[in-house]
mmCIF file of C-alpha atoms (C1' of nucleotides) in Angstrom:
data_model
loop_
_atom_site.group_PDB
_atom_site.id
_atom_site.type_symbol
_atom_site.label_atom_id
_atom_site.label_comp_id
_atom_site.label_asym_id
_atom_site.label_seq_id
_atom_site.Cartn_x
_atom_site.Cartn_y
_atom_site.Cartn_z
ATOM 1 C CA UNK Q 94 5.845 -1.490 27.848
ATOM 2 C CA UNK Q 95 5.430 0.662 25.545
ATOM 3 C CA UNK Q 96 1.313 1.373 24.962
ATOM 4 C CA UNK Q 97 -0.322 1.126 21.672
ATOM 5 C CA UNK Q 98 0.243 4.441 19.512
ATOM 6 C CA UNK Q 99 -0.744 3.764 16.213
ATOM 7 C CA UNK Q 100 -3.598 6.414 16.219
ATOM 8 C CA UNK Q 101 -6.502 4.334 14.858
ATOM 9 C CA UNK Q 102 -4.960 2.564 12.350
ATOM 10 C CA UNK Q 103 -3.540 5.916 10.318
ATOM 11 C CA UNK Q 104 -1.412 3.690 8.204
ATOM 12 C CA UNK Q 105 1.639 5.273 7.761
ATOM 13 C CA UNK Q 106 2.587 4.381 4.121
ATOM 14 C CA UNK Q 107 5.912 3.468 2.514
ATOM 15 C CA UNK Q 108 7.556 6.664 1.020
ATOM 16 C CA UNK Q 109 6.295 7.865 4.595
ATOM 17 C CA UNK Q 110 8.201 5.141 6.545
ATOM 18 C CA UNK Q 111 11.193 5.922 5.173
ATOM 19 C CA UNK Q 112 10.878 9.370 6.640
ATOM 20 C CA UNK Q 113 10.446 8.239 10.230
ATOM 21 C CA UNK Q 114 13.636 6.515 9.870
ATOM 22 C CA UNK Q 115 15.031 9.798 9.561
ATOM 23 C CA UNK Q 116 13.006 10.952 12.279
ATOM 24 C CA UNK Q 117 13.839 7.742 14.600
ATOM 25 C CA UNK Q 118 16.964 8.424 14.042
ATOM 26 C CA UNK Q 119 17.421 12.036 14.832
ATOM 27 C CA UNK Q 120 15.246 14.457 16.388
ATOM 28 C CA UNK Q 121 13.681 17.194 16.575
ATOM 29 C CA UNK Q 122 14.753 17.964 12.911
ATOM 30 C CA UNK Q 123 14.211 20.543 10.296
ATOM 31 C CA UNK Q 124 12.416 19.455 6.850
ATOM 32 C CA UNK Q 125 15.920 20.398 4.981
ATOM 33 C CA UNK Q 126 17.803 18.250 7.361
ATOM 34 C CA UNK Q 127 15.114 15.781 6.801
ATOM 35 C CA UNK Q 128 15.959 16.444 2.762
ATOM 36 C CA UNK Q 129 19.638 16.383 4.068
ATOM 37 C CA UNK Q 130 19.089 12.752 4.774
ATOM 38 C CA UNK Q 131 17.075 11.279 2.432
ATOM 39 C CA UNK Q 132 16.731 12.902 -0.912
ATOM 40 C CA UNK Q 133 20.059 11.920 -2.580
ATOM 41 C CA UNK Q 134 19.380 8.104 -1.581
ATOM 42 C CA UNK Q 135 15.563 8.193 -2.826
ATOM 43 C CA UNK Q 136 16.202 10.700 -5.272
ATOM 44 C CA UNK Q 137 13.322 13.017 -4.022
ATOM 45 C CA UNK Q 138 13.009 16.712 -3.998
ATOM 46 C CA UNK Q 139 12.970 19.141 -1.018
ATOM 47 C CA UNK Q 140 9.192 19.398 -1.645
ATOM 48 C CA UNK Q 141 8.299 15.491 -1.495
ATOM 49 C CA UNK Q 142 9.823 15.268 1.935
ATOM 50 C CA UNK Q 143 7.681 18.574 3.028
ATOM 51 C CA UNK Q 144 4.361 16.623 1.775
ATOM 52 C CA UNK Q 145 5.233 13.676 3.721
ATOM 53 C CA UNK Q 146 5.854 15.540 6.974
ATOM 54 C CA UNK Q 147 2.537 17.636 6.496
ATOM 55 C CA UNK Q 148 0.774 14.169 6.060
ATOM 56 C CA UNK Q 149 2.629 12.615 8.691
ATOM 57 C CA UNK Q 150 1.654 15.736 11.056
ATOM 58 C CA UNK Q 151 -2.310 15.347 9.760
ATOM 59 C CA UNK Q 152 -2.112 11.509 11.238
ATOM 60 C CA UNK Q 153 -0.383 13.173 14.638
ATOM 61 C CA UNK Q 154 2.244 10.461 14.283
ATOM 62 C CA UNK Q 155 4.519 13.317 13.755
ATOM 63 C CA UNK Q 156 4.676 16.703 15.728
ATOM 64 C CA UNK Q 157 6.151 19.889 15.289
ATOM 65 C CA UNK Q 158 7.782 22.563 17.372
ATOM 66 C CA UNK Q 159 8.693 26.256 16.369
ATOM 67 C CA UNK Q 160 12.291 26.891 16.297
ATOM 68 C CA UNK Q 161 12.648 30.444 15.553
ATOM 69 C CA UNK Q 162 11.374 31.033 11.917
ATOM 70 C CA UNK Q 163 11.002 27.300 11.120
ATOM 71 C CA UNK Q 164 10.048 23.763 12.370
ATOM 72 C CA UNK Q 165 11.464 20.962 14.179
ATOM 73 C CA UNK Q 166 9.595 17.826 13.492
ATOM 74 C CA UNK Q 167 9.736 14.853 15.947
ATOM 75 C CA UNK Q 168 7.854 11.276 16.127
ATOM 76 C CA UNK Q 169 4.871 11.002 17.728
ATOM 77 C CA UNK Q 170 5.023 7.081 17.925
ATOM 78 C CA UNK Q 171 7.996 4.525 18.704
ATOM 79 C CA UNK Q 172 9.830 3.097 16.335
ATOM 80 C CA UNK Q 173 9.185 -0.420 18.222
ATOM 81 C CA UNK Q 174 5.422 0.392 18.083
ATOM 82 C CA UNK Q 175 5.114 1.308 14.343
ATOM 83 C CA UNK Q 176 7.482 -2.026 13.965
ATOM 84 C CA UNK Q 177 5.510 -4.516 15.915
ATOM 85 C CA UNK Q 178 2.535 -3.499 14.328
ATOM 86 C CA UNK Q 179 3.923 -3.914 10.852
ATOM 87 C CA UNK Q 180 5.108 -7.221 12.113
ATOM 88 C CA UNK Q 181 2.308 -8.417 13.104
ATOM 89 C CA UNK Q 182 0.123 -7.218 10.622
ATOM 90 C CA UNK Q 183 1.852 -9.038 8.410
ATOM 91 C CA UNK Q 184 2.312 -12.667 10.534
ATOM 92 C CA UNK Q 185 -1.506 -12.656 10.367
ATOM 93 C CA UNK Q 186 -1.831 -11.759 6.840
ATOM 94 C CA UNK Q 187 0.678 -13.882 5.223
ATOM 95 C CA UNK Q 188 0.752 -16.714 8.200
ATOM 96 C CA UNK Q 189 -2.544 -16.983 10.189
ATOM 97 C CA UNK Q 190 -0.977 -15.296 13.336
ATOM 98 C CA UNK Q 191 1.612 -18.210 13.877
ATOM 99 C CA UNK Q 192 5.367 -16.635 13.465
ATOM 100 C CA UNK Q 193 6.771 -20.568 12.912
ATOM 101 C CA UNK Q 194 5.470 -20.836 9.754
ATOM 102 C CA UNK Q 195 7.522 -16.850 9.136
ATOM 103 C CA UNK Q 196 10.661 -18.832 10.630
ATOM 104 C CA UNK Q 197 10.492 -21.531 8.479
ATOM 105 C CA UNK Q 198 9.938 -19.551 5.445
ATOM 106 C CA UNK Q 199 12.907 -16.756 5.979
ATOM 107 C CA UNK Q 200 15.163 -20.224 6.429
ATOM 108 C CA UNK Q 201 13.822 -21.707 3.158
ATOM 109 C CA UNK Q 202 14.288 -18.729 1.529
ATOM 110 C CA UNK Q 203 18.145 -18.651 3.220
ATOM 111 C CA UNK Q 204 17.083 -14.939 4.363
ATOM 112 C CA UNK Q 205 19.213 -16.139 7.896
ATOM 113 C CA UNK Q 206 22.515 -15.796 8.583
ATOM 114 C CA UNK Q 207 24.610 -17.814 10.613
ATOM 115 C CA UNK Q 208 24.751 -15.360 12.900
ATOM 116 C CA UNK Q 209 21.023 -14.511 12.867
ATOM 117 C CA UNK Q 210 20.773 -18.554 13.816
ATOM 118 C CA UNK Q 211 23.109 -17.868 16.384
ATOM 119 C CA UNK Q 212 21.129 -14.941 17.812
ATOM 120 C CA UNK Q 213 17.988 -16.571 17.867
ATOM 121 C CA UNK Q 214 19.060 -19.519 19.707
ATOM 122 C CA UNK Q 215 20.512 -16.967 22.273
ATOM 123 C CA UNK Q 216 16.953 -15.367 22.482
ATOM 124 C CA UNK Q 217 15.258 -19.391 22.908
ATOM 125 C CA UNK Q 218 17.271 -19.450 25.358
ATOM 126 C CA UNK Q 219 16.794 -16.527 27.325
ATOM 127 C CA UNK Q 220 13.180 -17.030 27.015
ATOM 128 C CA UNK Q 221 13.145 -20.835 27.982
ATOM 129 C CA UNK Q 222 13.414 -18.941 31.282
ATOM 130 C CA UNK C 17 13.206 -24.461 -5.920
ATOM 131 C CA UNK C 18 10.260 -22.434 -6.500
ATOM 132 C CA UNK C 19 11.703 -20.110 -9.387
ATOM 133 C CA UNK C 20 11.560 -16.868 -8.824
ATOM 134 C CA UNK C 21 7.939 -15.823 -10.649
ATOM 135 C CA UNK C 22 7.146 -12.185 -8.485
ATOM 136 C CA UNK C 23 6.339 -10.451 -12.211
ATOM 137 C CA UNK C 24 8.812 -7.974 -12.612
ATOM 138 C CA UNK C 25 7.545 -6.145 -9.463
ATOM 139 C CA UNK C 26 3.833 -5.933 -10.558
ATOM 140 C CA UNK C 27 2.593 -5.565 -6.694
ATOM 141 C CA UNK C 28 -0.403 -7.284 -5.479
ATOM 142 C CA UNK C 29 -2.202 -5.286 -3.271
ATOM 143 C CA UNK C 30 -4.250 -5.950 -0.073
ATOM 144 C CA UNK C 31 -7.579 -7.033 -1.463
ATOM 145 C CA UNK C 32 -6.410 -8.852 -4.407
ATOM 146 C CA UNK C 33 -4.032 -10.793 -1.972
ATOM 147 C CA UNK C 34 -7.268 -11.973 -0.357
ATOM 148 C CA UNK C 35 -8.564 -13.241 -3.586
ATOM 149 C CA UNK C 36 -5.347 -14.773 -4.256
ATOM 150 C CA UNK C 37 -5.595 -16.884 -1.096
ATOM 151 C CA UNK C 38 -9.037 -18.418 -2.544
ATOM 152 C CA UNK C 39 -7.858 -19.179 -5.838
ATOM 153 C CA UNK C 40 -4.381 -21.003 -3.553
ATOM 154 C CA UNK C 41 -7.219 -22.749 -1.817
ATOM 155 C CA UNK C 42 -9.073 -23.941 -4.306
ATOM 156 C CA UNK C 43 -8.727 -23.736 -8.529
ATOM 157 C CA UNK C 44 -9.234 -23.281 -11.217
ATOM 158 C CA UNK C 45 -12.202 -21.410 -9.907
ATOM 159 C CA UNK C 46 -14.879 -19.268 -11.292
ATOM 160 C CA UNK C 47 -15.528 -15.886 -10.279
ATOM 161 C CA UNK C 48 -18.984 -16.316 -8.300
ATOM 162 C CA UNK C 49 -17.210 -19.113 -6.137
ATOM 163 C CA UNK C 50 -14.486 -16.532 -5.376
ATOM 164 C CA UNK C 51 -17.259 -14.602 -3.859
ATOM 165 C CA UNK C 52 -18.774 -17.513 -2.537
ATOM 166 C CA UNK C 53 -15.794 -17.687 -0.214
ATOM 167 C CA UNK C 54 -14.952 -14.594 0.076
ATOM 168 C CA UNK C 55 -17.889 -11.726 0.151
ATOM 169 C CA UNK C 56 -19.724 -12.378 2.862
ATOM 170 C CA UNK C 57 -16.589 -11.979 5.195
ATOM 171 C CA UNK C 58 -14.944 -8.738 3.507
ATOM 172 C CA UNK C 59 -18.504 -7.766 2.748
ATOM 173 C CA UNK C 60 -17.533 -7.533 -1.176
ATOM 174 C CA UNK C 61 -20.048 -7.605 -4.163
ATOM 175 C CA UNK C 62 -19.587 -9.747 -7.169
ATOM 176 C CA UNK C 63 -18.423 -6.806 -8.734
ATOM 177 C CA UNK C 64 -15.838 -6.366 -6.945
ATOM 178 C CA UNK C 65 -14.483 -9.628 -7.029
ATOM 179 C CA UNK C 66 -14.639 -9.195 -10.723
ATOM 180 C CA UNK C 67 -12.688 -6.255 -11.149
ATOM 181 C CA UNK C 68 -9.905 -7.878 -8.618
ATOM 182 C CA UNK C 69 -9.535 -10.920 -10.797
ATOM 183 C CA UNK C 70 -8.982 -8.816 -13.776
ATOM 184 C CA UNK C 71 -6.694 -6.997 -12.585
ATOM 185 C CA UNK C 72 -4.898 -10.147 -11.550
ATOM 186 C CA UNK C 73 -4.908 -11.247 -14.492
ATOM 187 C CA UNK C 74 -3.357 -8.099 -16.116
ATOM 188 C CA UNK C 75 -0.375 -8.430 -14.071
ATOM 189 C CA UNK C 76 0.125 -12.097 -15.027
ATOM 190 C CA UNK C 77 -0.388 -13.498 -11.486
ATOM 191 C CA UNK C 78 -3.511 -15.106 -12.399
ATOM 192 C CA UNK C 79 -4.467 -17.166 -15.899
ATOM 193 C CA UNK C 80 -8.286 -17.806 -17.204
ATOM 194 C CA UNK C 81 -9.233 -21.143 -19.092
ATOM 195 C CA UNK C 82 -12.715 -21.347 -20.531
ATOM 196 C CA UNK C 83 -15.275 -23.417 -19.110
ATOM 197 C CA UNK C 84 -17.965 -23.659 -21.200
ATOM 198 C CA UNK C 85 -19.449 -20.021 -21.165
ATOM 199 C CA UNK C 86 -17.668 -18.707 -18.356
ATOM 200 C CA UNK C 87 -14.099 -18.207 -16.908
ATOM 201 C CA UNK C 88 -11.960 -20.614 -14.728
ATOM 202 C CA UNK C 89 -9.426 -18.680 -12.845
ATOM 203 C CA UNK C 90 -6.067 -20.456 -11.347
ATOM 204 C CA UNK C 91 -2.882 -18.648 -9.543
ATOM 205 C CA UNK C 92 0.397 -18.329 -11.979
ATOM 206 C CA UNK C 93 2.611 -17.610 -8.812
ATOM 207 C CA UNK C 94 2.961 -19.613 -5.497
ATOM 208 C CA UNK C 95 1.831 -19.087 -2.669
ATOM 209 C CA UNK C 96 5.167 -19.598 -0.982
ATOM 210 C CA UNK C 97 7.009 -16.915 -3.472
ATOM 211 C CA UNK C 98 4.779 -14.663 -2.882
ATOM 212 C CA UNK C 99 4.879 -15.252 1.408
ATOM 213 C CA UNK C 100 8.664 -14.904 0.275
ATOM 214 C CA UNK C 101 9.099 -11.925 -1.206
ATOM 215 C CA UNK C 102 6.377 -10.264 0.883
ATOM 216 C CA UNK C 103 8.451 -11.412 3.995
ATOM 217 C CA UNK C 104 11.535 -9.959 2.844
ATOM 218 C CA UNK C 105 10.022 -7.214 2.131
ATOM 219 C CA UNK C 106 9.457 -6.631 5.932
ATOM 220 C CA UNK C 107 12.276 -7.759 6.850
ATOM 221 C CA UNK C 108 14.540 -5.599 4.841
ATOM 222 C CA UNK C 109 12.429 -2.520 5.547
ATOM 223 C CA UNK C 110 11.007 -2.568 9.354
ATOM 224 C CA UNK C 111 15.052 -4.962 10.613
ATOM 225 C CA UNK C 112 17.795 -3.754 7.863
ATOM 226 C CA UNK C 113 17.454 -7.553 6.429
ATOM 227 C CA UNK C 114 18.363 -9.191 9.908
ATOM 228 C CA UNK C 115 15.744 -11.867 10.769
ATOM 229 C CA UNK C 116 17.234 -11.731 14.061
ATOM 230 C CA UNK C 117 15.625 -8.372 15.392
ATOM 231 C CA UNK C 118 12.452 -9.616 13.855
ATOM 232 C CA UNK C 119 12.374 -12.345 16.034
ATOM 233 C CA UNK C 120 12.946 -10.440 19.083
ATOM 234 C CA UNK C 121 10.196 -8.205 17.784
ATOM 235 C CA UNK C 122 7.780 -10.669 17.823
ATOM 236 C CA UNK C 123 9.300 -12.615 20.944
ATOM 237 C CA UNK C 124 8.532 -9.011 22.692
ATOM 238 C CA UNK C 125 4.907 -8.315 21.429
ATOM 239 C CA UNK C 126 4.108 -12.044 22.662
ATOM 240 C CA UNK C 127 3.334 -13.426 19.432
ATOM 241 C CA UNK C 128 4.809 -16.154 20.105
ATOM 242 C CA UNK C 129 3.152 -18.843 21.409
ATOM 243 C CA UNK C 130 5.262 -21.864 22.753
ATOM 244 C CA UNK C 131 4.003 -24.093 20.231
ATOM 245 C CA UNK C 132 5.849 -21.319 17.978
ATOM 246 C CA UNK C 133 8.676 -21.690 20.071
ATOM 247 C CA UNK C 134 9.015 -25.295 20.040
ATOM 248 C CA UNK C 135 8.246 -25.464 16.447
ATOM 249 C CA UNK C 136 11.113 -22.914 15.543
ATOM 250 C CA UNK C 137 13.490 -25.116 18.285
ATOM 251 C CA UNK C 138 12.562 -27.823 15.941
ATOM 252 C CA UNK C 139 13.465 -25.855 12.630
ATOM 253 C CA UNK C 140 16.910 -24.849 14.157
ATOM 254 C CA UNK C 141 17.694 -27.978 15.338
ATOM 255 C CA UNK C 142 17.111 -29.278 11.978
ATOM 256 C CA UNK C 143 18.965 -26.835 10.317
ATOM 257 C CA UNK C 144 21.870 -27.399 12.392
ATOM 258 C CA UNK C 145 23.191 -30.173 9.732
ATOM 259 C "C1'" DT G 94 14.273 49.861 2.380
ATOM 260 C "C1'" DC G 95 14.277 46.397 -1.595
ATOM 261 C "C1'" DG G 96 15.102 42.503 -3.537
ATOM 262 C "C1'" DC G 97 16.813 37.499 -2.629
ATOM 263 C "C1'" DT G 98 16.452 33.379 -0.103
ATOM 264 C "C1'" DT G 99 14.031 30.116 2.857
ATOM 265 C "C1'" DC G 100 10.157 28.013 4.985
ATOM 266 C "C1'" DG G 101 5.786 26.139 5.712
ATOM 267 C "C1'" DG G 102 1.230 25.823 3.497
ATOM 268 C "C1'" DC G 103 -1.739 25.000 -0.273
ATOM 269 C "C1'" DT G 104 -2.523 23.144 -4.804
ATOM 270 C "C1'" DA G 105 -1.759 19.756 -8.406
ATOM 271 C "C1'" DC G 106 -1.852 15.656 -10.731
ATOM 272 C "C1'" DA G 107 -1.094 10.989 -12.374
ATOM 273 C "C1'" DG G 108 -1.259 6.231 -10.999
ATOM 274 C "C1'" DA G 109 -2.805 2.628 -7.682
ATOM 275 C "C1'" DC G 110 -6.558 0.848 -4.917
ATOM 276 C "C1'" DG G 111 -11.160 -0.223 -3.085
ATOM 277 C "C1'" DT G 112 -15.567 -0.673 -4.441
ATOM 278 C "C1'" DA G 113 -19.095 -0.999 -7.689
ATOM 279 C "C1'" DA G 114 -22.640 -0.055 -11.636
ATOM 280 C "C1'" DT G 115 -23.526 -0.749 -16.400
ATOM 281 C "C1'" DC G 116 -23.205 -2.956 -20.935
ATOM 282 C "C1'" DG G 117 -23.255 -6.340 -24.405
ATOM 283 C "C1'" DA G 118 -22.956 -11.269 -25.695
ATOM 284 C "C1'" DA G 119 -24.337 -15.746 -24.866
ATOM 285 C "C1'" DG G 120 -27.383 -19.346 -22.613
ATOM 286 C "C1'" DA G 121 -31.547 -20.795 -20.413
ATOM 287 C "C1'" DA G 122 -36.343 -20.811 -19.865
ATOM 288 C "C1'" DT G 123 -40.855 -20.587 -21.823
ATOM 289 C "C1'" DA E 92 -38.489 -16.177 -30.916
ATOM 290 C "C1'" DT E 93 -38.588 -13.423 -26.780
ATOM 291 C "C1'" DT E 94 -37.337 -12.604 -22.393
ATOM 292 C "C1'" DC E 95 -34.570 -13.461 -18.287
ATOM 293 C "C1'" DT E 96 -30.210 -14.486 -16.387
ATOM 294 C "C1'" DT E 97 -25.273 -14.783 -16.207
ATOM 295 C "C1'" DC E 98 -20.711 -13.635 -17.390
ATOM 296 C "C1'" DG E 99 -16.717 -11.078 -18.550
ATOM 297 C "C1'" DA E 100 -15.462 -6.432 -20.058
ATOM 298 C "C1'" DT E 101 -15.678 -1.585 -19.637
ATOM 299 C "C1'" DT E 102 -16.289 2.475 -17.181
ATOM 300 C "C1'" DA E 103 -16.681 5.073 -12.902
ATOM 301 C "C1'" DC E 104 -15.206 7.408 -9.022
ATOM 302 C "C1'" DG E 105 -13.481 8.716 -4.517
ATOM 303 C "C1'" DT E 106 -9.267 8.038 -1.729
ATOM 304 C "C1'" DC E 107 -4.487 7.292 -1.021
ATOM 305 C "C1'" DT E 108 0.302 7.656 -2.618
ATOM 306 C "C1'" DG E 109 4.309 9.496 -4.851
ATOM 307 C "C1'" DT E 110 6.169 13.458 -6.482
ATOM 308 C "C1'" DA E 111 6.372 18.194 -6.992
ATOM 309 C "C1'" DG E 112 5.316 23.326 -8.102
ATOM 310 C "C1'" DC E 113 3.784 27.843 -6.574
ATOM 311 C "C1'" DC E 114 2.677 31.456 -3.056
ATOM 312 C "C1'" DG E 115 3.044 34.488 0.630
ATOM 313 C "C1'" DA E 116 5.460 35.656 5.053
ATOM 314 C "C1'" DA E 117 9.640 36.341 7.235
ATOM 315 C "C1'" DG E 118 14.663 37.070 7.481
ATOM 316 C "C1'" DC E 119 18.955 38.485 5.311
ATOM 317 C "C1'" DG E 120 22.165 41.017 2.627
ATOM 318 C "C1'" DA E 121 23.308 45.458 0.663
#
DNA sequence: TCGCTTCGGCTACAGACGTAATCGAAGAAT
DNA sequence: ATTCTTCGATTACGTCTGTAGCCGAAGCGA
């Protein structure tokens, strides 16, 4: 089920996003392993990824645990929390609430695949149940 | 086709995406009927308004004609690039540029109602020439 | 024990954003 | 003509974001 986690509305932004992938994707972790990950790809230095973890600690979306002399930082929130809110947030922005009108724009735009067609339908038809 | 007209990444933030959806509505338009539609409900001052429509302007998303003594604003992007890109945006982010997981996302979180779901039955079945 | 390295914490700083007041020109009213 | 009103333009300013440097404590190597 899941319950709601996004501490009131502590938007996490984009530079931060990208390290809760990390974190999402393995945890606990050390900021250098963090840096390990990530700074080559967004071309960031050792001390941009220890800001973002400080401010992603501040909005408790991200805790921290002593291991020996340094920290191990783990997510606070699901992934499939921060996700659907993002989702969401943006259905009712950019469509009123209504995710048809999100369909049928990703298909105009050809942002679906064949096979995300084919996985869809699959998920129709598991819910026409 | 809709050429692609998303200013060389000039980003349009939250607020001024709320002014762009009155000037979609309705232009060319003047400044005090922006806030006409729009300040009561975000609780905005003319001001404000004002400095959001010149900064729309500055990235090229927005052109003035005169009217007489004052300023007729009108969109230079549409509406459905922008929902576009901004989409994509998500998508690529939040579901590695799957629609597919999206979907499920939303399926999950219940925001989708089954006039959603018939509607996007429709769009597949269409698609499916 | 004395530097050298490593970490987290604090500080910095420019650009974007939200929100708005003020200013000067141009009309409108009297 | 003089004042009042209306606009766009300019300036302001606090917060958030991206990006990073510096500092002091704690280990580590010699």
């Amino acid at each position: 089920m899941s319950q709601r986690n996004q501490n009131r509305g502590e938007r996490i932004s984009e530079a931060e996003h990208a390290v809760m992938e990390v974190l999402w994707d393995t945890n606990p972790i050390s900021a250098s392993d963090v840096c390990e990950a990530i700074c080559a790809e967004r071309d960031w230095s050792i001390a941009t990824v220890k800001t973002l973890l400080s401010r992603l600690v501040q909005k408790e979306v991200v805790g921290t645990e002593p291991d020996g002399r340094k920290f191990l930082y783990r997510p606070l929130i699901e992934r499939s929390d921060y996700v659907g809110v993002e989702s969401r947030r943006l259905v009712d922005r950019l469509f009123g609430g209504r995710a048809a009108p999100l369909f049928a724009q990703l298909a105009e735009s050809e942002a679906l695949t064949d096979d995300d067609l084919a996985e869809i339908e699959a998920l129709l038809r598991e819910m026409r149940k």
